[in-house]
Coordinates of C-alpha atoms in Angstrom, one line a residue:
X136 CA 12.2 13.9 3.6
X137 CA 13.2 17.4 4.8
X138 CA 10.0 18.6 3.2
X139 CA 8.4 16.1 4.9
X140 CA 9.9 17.3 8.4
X141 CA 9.1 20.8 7.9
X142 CA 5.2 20.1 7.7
X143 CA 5.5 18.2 10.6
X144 CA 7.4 21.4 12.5
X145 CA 4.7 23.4 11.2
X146 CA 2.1 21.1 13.2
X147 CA 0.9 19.2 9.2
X148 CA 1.9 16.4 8.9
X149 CA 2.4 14.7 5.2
X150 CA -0.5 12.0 4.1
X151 CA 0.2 8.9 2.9
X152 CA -0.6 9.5 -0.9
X153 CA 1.4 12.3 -0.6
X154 CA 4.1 10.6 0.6
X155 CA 4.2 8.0 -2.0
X156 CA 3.9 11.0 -4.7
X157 CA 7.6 12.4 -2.9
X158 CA 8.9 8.9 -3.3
X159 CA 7.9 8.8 -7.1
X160 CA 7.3 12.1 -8.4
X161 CA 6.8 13.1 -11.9
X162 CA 7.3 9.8 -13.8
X163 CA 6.1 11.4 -17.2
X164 CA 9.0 12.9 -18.9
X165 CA 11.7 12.9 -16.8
X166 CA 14.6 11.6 -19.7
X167 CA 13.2 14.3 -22.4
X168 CA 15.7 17.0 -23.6
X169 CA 12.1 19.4 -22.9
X170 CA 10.9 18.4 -19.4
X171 CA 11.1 21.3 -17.2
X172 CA 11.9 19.5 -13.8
X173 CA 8.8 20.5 -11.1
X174 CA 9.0 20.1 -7.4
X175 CA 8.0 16.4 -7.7
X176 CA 11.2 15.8 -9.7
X177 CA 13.2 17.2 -7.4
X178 CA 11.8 15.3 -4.9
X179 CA 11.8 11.8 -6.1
X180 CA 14.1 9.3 -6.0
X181 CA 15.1 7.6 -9.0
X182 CA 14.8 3.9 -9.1
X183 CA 11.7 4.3 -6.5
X184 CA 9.0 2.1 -8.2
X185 CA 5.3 2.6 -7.1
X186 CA 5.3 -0.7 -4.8
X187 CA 8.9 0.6 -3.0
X188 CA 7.6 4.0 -3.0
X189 CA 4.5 2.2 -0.4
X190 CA 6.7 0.6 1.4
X191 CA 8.6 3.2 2.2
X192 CA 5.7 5.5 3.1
X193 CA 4.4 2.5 5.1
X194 CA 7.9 3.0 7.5
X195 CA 7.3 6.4 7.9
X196 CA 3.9 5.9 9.1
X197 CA 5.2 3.9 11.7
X198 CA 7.9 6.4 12.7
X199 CA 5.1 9.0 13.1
X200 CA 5.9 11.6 10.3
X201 CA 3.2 10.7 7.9
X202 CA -0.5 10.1 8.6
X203 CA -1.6 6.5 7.6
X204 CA -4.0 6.6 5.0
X205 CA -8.2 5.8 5.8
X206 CA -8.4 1.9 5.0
X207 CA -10.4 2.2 1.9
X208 CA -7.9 4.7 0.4
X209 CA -4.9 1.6 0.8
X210 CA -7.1 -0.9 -0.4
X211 CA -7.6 1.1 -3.2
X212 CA -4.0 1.9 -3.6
X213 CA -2.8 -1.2 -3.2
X214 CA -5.2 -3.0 -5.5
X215 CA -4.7 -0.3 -8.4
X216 CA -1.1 -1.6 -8.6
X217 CA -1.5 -4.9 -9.5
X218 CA 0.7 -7.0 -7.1
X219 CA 0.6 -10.2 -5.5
X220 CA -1.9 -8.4 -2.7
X221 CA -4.0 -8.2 -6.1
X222 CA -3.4 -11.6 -7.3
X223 CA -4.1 -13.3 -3.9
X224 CA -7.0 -11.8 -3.5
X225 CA -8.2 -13.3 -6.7
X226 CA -7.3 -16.8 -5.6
X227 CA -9.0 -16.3 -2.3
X228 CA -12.6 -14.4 -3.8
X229 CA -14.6 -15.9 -6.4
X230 CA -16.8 -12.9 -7.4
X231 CA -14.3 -10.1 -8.1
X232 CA -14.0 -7.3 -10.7
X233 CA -12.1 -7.4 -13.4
X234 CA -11.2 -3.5 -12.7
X235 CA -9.0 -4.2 -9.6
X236 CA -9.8 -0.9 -7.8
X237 CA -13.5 -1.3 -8.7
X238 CA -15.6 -0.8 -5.4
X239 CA -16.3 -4.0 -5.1
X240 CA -13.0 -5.5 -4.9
X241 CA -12.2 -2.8 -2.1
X242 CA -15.0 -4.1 -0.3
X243 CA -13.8 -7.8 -0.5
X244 CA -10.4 -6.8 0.4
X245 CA -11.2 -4.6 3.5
X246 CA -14.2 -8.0 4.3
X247 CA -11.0 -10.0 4.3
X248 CA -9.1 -7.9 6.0
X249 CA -11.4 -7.3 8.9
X250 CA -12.2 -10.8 9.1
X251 CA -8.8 -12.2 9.2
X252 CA -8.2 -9.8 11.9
X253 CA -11.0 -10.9 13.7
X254 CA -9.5 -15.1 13.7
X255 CA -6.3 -13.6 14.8
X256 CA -8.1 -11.8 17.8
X257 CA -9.7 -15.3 18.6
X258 CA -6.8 -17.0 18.6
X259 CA -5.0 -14.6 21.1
X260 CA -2.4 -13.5 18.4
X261 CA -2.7 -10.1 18.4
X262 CA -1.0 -9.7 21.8
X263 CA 2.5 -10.7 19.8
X264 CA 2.7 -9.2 16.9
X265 CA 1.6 -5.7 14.9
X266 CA -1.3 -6.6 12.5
X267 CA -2.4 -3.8 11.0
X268 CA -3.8 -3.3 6.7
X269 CA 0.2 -2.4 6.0
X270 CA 0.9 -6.6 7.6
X271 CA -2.4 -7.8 5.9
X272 CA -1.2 -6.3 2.7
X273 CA 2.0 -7.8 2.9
X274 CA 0.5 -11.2 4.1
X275 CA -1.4 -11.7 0.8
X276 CA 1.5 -11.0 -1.0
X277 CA 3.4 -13.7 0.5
X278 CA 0.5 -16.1 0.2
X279 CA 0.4 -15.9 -3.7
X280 CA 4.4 -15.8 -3.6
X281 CA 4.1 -19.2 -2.1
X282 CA 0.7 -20.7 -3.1
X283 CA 1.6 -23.1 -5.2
X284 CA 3.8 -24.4 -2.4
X285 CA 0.4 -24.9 -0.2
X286 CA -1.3 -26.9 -3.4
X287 CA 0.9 -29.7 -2.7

């Protein structure tokens, strides 16, 4: 975090990747006798798992100190990891890719995305709430958390 503050002094601010990378740092050797710790190590914070890592960088988008990352680049993220964003989307899209990140599968989440944003706009929600790809994001993961609920 105080690495994090001093780009932003220095008028650079930290990007979202980058962010999650401080969160996690190096996760390839860290318990061997012959790991030389790097700055990442230093920098990470044990127990941070890549979807905790997201969330956190998420927060400090909203509190201004790191650049949110271009749409495509979350959706990519975010897929690659496997979650319940991941899984709803396969309930909700017939065609996908078996390679979640593939192109294609970033398309049909950012097509969902925009389009629920779109109903919400219609609807006259937007004026109450935040709904940005950080709340869509969490939205699906909710949805597959309780979709078995909605089947009955």
């Amino acid at each position: 975090i105080k690495e994090m503050e001093s780009q932003k002094r220095v008028g650079r601010r930290i990007g979202f990747l980058e962010a999650i990378k401080y969160f996690v740092g190096s996760k390839h050797g860290r318990n061997s006798n012959t790991h030389k710790p790097n700055k990442a190590d230093l920098l990470s914070c044990p127990g941070f798992g890549d979807l905790v890592a997201m969330i956190s960088a998420e927060d400090l988008v909203y509190a201004g100190a790191v650049d949110p990352p271009p749409d495509e680049d979350f959706a990519k993220y975010v897929l690659k990891l496997k979650s319940g964003a991941w899984k709803c989307l396969k309930l909700l899209v017939s065609d996908l890719r078996e390679v979640p990140a593939h192109p294609e599968n970033i398309k049909a989440f950012l097509e969902l995305y925009s389009q629920t944003k779109i109903c919400l706009e219609g609807q006259g929600l937007l004026n109450d709430f935040t709904f940005d790809i950080f709340v869509f994001e969490h939205l699906l993961c909710k949805y597959f958390r309780y979709s078995s609920t909605f089947k009955q």
